Short mmCIF file of C-alpha atoms in Angstrom, two decimals:
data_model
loop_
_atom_site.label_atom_id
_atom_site.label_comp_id
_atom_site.label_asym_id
_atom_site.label_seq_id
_atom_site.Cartn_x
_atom_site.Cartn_y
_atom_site.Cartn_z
CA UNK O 4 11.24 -42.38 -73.17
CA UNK O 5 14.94 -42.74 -73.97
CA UNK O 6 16.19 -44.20 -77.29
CA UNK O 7 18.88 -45.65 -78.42
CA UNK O 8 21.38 -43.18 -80.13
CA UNK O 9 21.53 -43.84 -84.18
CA UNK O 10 24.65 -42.09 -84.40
CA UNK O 11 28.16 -43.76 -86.10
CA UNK O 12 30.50 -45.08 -82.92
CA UNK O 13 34.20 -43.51 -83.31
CA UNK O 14 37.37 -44.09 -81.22
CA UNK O 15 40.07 -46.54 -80.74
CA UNK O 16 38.70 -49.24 -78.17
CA UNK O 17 39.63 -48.01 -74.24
CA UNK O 18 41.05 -44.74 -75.66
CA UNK O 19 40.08 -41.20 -74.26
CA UNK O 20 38.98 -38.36 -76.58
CA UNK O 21 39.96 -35.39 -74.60
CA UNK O 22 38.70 -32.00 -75.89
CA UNK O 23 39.15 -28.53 -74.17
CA UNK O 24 35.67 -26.64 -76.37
CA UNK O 25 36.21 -23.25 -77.73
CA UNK O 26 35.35 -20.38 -76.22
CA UNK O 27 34.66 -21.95 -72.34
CA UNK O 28 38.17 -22.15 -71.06
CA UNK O 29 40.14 -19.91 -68.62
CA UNK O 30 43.89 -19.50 -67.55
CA UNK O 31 44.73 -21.10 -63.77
CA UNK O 32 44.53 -17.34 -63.14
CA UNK O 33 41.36 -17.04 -64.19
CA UNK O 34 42.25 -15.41 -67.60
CA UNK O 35 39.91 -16.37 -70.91
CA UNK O 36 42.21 -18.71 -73.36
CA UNK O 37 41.20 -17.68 -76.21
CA UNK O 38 41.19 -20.41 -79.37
CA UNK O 39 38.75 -20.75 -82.67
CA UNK O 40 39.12 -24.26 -82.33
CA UNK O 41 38.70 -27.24 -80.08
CA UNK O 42 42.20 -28.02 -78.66
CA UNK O 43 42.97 -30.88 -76.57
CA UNK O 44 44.00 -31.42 -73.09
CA UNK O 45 47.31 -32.13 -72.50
CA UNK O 46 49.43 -33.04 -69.22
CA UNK O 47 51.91 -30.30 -69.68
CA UNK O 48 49.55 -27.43 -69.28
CA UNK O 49 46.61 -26.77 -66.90
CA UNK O 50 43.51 -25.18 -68.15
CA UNK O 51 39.89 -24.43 -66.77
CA UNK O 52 36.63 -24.44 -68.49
CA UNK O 53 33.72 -21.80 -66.60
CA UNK O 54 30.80 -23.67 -67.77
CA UNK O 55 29.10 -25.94 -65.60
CA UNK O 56 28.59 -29.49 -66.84
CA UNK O 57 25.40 -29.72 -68.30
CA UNK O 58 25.01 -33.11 -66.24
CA UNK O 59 24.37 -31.32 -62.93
CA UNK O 60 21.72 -29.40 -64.67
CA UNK O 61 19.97 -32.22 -66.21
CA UNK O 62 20.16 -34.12 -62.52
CA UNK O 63 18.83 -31.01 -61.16
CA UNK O 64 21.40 -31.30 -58.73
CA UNK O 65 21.58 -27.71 -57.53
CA UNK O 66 17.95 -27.78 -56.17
CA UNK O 67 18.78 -31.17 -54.64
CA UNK O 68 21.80 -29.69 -52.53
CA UNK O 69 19.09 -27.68 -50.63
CA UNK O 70 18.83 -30.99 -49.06
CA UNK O 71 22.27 -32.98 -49.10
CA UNK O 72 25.52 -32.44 -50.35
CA UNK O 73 26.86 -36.17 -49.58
CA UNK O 74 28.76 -34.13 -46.33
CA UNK O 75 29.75 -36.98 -43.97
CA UNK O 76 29.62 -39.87 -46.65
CA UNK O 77 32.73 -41.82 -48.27
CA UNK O 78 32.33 -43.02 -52.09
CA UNK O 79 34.92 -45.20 -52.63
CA UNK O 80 35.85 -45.24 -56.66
CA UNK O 81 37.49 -48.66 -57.86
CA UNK O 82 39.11 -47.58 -60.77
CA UNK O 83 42.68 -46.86 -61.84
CA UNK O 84 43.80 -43.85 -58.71
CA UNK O 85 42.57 -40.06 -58.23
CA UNK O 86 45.19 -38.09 -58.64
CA UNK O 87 45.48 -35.51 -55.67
CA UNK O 88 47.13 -32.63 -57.21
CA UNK O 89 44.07 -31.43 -58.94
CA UNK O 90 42.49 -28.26 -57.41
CA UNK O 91 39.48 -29.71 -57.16
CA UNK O 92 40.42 -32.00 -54.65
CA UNK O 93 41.77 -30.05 -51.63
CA UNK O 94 43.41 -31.84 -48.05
CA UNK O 95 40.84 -33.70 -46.46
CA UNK O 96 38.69 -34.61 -49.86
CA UNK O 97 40.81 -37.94 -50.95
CA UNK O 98 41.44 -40.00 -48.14
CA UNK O 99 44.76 -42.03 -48.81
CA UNK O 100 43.05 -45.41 -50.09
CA UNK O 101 45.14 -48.39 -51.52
CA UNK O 102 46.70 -49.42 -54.51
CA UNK O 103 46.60 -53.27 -55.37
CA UNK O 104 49.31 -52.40 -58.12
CA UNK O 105 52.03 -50.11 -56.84
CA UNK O 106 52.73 -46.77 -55.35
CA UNK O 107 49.89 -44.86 -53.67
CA UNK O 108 46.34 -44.91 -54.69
CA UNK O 109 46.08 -40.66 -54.65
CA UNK O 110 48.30 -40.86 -58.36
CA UNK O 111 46.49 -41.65 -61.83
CA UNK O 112 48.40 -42.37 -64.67
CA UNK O 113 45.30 -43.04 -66.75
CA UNK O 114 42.66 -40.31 -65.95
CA UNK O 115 40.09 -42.59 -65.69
CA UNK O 116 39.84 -43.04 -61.73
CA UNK O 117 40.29 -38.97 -61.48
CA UNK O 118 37.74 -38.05 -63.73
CA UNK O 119 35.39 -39.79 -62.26
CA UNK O 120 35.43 -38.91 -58.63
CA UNK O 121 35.44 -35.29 -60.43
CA UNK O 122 31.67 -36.03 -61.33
CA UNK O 123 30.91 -37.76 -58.22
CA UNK O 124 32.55 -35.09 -55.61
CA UNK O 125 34.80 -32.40 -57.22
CA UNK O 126 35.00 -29.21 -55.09
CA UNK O 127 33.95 -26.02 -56.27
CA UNK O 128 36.93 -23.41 -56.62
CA UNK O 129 35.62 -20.39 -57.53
CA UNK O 130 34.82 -18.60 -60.85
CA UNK O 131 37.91 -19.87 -62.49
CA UNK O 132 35.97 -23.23 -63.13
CA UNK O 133 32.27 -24.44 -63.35
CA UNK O 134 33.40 -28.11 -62.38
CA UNK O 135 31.50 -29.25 -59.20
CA UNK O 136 30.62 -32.58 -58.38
CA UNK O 137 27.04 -34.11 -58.02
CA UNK O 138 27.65 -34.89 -54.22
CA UNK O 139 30.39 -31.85 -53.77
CA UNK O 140 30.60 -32.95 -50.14
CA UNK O 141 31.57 -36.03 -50.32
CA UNK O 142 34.67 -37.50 -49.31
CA UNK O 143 36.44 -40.04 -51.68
CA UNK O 144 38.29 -43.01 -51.32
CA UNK O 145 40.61 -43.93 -53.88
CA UNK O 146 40.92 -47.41 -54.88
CA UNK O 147 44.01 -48.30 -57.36
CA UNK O 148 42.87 -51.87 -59.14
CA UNK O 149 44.43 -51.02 -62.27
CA UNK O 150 47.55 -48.81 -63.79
CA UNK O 151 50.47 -48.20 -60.72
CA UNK O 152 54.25 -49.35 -60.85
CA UNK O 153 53.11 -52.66 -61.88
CA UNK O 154 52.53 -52.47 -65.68
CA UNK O 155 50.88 -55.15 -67.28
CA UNK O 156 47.53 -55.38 -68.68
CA UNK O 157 45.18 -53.16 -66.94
CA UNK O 158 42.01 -55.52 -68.29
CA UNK O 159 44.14 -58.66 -66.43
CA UNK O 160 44.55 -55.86 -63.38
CA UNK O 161 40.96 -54.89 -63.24
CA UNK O 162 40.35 -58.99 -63.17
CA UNK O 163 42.22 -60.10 -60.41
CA UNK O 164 42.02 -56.91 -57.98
CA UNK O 165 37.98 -56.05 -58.16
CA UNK O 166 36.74 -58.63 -55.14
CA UNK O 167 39.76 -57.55 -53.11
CA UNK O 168 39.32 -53.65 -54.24
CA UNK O 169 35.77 -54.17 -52.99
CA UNK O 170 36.36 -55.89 -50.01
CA UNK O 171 39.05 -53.06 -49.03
CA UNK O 172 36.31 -50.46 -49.50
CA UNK O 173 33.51 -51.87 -47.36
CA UNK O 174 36.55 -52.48 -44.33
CA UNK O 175 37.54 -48.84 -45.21
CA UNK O 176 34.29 -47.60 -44.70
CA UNK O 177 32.30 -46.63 -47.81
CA UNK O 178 29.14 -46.04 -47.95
CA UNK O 179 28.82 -46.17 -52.01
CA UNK O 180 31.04 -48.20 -54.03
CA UNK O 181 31.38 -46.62 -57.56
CA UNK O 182 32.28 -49.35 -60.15
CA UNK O 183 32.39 -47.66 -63.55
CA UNK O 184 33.84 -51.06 -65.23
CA UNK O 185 32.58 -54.14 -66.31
CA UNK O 186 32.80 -58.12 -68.09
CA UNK O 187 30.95 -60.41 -69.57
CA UNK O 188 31.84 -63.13 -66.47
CA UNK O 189 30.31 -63.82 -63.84
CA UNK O 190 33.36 -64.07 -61.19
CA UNK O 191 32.83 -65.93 -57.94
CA UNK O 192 34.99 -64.05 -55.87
CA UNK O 193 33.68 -60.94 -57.40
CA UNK O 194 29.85 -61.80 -56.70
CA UNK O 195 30.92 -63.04 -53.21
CA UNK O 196 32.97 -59.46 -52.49
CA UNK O 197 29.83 -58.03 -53.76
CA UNK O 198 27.05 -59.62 -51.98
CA UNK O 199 28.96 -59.05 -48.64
CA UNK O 200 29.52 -55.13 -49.70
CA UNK O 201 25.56 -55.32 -49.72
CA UNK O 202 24.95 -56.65 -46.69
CA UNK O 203 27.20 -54.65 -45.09
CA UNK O 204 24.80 -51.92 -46.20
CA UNK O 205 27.09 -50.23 -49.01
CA UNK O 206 25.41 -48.95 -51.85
CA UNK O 207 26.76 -50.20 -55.18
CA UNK O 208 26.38 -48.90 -58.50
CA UNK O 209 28.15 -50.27 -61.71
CA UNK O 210 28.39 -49.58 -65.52
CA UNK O 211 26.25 -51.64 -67.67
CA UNK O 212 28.93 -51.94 -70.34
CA UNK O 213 30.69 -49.61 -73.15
CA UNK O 214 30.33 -51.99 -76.68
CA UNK O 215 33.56 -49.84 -78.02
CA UNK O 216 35.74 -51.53 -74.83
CA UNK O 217 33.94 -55.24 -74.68
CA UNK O 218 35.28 -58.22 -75.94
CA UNK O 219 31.52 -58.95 -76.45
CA UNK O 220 29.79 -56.50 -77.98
CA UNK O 221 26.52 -57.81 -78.48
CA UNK O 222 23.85 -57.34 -75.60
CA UNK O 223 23.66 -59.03 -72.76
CA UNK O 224 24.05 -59.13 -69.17
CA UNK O 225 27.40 -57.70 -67.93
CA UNK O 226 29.14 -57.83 -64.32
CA UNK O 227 29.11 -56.64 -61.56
CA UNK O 228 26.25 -54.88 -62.56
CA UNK O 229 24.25 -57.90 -63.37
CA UNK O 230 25.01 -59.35 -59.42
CA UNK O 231 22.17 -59.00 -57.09
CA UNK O 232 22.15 -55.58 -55.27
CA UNK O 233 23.98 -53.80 -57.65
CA UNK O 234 22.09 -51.03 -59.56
CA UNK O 235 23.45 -51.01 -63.28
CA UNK O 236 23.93 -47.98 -65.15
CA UNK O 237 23.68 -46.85 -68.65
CA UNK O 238 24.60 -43.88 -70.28
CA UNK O 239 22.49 -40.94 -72.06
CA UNK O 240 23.37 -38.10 -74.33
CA UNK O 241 21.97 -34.39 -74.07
CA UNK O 242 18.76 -35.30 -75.68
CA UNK O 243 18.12 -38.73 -72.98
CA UNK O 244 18.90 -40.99 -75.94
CA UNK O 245 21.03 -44.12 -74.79
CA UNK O 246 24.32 -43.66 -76.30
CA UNK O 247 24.84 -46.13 -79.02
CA UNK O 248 28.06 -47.36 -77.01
CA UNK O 249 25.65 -48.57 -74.11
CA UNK O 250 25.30 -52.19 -73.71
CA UNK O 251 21.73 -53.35 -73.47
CA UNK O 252 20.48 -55.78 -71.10
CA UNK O 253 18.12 -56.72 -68.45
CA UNK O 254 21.23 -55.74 -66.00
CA UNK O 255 20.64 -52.04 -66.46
CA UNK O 256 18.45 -50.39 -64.03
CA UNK O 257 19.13 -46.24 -64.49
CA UNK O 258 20.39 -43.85 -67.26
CA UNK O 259 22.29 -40.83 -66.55
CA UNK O 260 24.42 -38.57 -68.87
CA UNK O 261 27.63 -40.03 -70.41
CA UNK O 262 28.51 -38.09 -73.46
CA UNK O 263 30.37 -35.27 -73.65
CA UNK O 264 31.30 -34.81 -70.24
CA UNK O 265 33.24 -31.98 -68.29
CA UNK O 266 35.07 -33.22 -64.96
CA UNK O 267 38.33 -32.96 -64.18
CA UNK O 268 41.49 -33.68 -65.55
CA UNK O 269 44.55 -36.00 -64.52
CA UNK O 270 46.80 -34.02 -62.54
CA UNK O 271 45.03 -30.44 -62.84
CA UNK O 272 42.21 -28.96 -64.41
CA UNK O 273 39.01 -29.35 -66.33
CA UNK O 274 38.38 -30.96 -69.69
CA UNK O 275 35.39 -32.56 -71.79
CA UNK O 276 35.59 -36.03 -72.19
CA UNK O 277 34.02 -36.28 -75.67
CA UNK O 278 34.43 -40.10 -76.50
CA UNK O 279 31.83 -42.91 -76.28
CA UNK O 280 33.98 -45.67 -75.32
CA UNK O 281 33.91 -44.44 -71.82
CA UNK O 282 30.48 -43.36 -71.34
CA UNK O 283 29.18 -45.25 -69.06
CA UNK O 284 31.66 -45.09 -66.75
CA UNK O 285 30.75 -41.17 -66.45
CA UNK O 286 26.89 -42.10 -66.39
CA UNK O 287 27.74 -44.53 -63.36
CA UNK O 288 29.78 -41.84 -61.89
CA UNK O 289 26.22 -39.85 -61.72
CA UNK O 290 24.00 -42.13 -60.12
CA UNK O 291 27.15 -42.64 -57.68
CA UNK O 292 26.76 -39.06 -56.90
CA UNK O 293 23.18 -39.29 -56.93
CA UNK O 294 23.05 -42.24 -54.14
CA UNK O 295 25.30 -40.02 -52.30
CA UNK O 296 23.32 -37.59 -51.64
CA UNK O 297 20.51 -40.33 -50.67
CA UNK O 298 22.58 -42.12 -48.12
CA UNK O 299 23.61 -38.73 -46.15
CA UNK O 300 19.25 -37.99 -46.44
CA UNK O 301 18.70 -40.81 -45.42
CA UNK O 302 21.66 -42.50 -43.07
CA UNK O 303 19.30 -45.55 -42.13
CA UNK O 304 18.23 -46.83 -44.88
CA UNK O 305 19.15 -49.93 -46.57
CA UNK O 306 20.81 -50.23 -50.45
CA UNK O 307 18.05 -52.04 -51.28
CA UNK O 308 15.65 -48.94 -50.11
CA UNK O 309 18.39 -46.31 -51.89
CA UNK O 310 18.13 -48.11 -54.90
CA UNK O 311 14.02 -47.96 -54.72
CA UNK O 312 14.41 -44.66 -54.34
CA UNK O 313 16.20 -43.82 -57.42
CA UNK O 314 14.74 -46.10 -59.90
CA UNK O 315 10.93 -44.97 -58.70
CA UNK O 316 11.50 -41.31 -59.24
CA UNK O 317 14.05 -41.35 -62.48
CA UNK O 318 12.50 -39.82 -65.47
CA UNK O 319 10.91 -42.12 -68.00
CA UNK O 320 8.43 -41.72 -70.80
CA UNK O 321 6.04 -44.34 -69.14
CA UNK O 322 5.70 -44.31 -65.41
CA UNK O 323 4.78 -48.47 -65.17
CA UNK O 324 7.35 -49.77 -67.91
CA UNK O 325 11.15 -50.67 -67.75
CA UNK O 326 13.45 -51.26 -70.20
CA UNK O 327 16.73 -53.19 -71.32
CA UNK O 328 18.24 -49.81 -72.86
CA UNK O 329 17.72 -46.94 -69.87
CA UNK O 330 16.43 -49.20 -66.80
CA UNK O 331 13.77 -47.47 -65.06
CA UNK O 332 14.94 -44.00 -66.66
CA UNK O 333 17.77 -41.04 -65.96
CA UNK O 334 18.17 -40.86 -62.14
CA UNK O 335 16.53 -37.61 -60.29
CA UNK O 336 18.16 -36.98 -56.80
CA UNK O 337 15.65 -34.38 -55.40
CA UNK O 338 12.67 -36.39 -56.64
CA UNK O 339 14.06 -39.09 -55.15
CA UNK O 340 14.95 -37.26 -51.72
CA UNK O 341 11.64 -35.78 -51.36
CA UNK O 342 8.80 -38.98 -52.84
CA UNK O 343 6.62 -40.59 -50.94
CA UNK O 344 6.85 -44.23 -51.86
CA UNK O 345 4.26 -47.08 -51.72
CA UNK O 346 2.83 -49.65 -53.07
CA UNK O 347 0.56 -47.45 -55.20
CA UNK O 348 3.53 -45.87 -56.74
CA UNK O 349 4.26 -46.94 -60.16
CA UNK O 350 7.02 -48.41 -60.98
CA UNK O 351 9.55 -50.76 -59.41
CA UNK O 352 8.36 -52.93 -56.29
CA UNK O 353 9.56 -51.48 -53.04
CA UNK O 354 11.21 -53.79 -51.27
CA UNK O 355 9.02 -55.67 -48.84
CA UNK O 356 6.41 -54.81 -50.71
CA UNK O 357 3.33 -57.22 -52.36
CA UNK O 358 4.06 -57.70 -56.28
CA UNK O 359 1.88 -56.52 -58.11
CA UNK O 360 -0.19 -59.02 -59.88
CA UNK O 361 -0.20 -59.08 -63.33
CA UNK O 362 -4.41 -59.91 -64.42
CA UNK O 363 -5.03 -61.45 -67.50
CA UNK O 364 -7.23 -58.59 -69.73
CA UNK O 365 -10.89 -59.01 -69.50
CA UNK O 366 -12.77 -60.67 -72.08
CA UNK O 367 -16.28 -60.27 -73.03
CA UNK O 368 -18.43 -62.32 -75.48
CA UNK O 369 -21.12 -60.09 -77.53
CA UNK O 370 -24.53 -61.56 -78.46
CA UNK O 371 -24.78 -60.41 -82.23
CA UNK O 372 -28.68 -62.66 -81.97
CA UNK O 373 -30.88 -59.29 -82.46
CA UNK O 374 -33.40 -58.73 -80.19
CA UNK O 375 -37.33 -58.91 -79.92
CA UNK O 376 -38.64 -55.41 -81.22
CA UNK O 377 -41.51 -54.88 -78.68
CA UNK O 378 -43.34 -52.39 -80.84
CA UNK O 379 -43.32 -55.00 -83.86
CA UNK O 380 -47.38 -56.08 -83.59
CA UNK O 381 -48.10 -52.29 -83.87
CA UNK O 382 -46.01 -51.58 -86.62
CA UNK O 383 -47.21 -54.53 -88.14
CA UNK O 384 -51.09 -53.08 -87.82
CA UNK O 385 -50.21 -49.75 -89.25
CA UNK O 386 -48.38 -51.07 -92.22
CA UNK O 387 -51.85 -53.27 -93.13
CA UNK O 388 -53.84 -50.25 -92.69
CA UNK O 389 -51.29 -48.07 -94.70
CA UNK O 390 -51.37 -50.71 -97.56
CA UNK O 391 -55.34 -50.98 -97.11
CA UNK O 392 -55.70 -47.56 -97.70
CA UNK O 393 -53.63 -47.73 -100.45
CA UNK O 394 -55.11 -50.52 -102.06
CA UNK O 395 -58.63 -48.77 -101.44
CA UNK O 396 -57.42 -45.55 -103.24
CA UNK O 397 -55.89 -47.31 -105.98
CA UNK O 398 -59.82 -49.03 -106.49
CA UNK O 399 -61.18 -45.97 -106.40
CA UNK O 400 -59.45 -44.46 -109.54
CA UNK O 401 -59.90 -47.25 -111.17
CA UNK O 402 -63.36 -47.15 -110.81
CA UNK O 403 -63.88 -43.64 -111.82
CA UNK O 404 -62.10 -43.77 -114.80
CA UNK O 405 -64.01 -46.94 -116.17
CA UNK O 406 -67.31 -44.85 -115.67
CA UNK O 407 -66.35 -41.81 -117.87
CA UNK O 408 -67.86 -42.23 -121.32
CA UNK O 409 -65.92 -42.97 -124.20
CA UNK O 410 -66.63 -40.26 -126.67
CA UNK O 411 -66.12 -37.74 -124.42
#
């Protein structure tokens, strides 16, 4: 089962931790950089890392592509731009979008929006880098809420662009909606954008909350992730531990890895995202990916089914139980591509399905009254006789040794 992580929380609130590790990086051309130490990522020079992010592995996403690659579906990522120029994203892998806050919605000045749709659908270039996304098929549609020409106060941005950024995406044609933000209010015009997204049969996933970025950071529900439909994400370390940065609540449905993260970078390249601040927004980025890969298996099917799907089948230490730290467990795509669900199936209801009752346990009285011994009479009898012999034998001596003469 996953646990919370003990570990100290470090990092300025909203600020990026961007580490290039030792040892795993390459040259654009492919060339080893060769360093002792960690050394960060910077704008002004493009680097690689060969390794693949341990993510995929722990997703098993490589055995799921035998079955979908997201080919043929659009994830649209409501988030701060993704940034065109990076080699992972080829012509024809970013559609244009829109940008709610100036200039177009394929430029990131933040990072955020492009490392994301790195771990949802990154391309694979060759040996040069071992970045791929979890749905490496599908196409991505950039949606600038935050960041842009504009200025201002990207929290303030985030605010009063989301319900239009998600209404935008459903007329655009997602399929998924990948919302790795989130706020302690309940918006109107946010769970109305929402709602409509879901009945228009897009799947929507959401972060449950990062404590280092939140104005709140005790537990508690957290939006949109706590609005109906939307499956709520929090975020795991190598181990499945919830990261201590994950807000708790009975809004978080799956887990999925969100520390230490390679995808790529800004304009070009690879790097690890190392801080916890952001975590979840690279766990929801996951189960974006994940539901992906679901909706090109399975073109029909509702979000209400998709989400089924994934919560049934994620990994958990106890097959019947939920809880407020890692939902339903860390999301499997191939498990969840190849179950068999019904009503025997532990875990979540399906939907249309009969809810499982919950019985009160049995209880049983026990009669401590002992009972009749039916071979009492008999031993009764014998322990007479025994005592009459005894009593018989004892007379016996007696009697002899009063007869024996005294002087003798």
């Amino acid at each position: 089962m996953t646990r919370r992580r003990t570990g100290r929380r470090t990092g300025a609130a909203g600020a990026l931790t961007l580490v290039l590790l030792a040892g795993g990086a390459v040259s654009p051309t492919g060339t080893p950089v060769a360093h002792a130490e960690p050394r960060a990522c910077t704008e002004d020079q493009v680097r690689y890392v060969a390794d693949e992010p341990s993510g995929l592995a722990r997703l098993g996403a490589r055995r799921a592509w035998a079955l979908a690659t997201g080919r043929g579906v659009v994830v649209a990522v409501i988030d701060s731009g993704v940034s065109t120029t990076n080699a992972h994203f080829p012509a024809g892998s970013v559609l244009p979008g829109r940008s709610f806050v100036g200039g177009p919605a394929t430029t990131d000045e933040t990072g955020h929006g492009t490392a994301i749709a790195g771990i949802i659908a990154a391309r694979d270039i060759g040996k040069r880098s071992g970045v791929v996304g979890v749905a490496p098929a599908a196409t991505i549609l950039p949606v600038k809420i935050s960041g842009g020409e504009s200025g201002g106060d990207e929290a303030e941005q985030r605010a009063a662009n989301l319900a239009r950024g998600i209404t935008y995406a459903v007329s655009a044609g997602a399929d998924v909606i990948n919302l790795s933000l989130s706020t302690s209010s309940d918006r109107r015009d946010v769970r109305s954008a929402v709602a409509a997204a879901v009945g228009a049969g897009v799947v929507v996933v959401a972060s449950a909350g990062n404590r280092e970025q939140a104005t709140e950071v005790k537990d508690g529900l957290r939006y949109p992730a706590a609005n109906p439909g939307v499956l709520g994400v929090a975020a795991t370390t190598g181990p499945d531990e919830v990261t201590e940065d994950s807000i708790h609540g009975p809004h978080v449905d799956l887990a999925a890895p969100g520390d230490t993260v390679l995808t790529t970078f800004r304009t070009g390249g690879d790097c690890v995202l190392s801080q916890q601040g952001q975590s979840t927004s690279y766990a929801t980025a996951y189960v974006s990916g994940a539901a992906a890969l679901l909706r090109q298996r399975f073109p029909s099917a509702s979000p209400a089914e998709l989400s089924h799907r994934l919560q049934s089948t994620a990994s958990r230490g106890t097959r019947t139980i939920r809880d407020d730290l890692s939902g339903w467990g860390v999301v499997q795509p191939y498990e969840a591509m190849t179950a068999v669900l019904d009503d025997t199936v532990a875990g979540p209801v399906r939907p249309g399905g009969a809810p499982r009752a919950s019985l009160p346990p049995a209880v049983s009285t026990v009669d401590l009254t002992p009972a009749p011994d039916p071979r009492a009479p008999a031993r009764e009898t014998v322990l007479w006789l025994l005592l009459g012999i005894a009593v018989a034998v004892l007379g016996l001596g007696m009697g002899r040794m009063l007869r024996v003469p005294r002087g003798s």
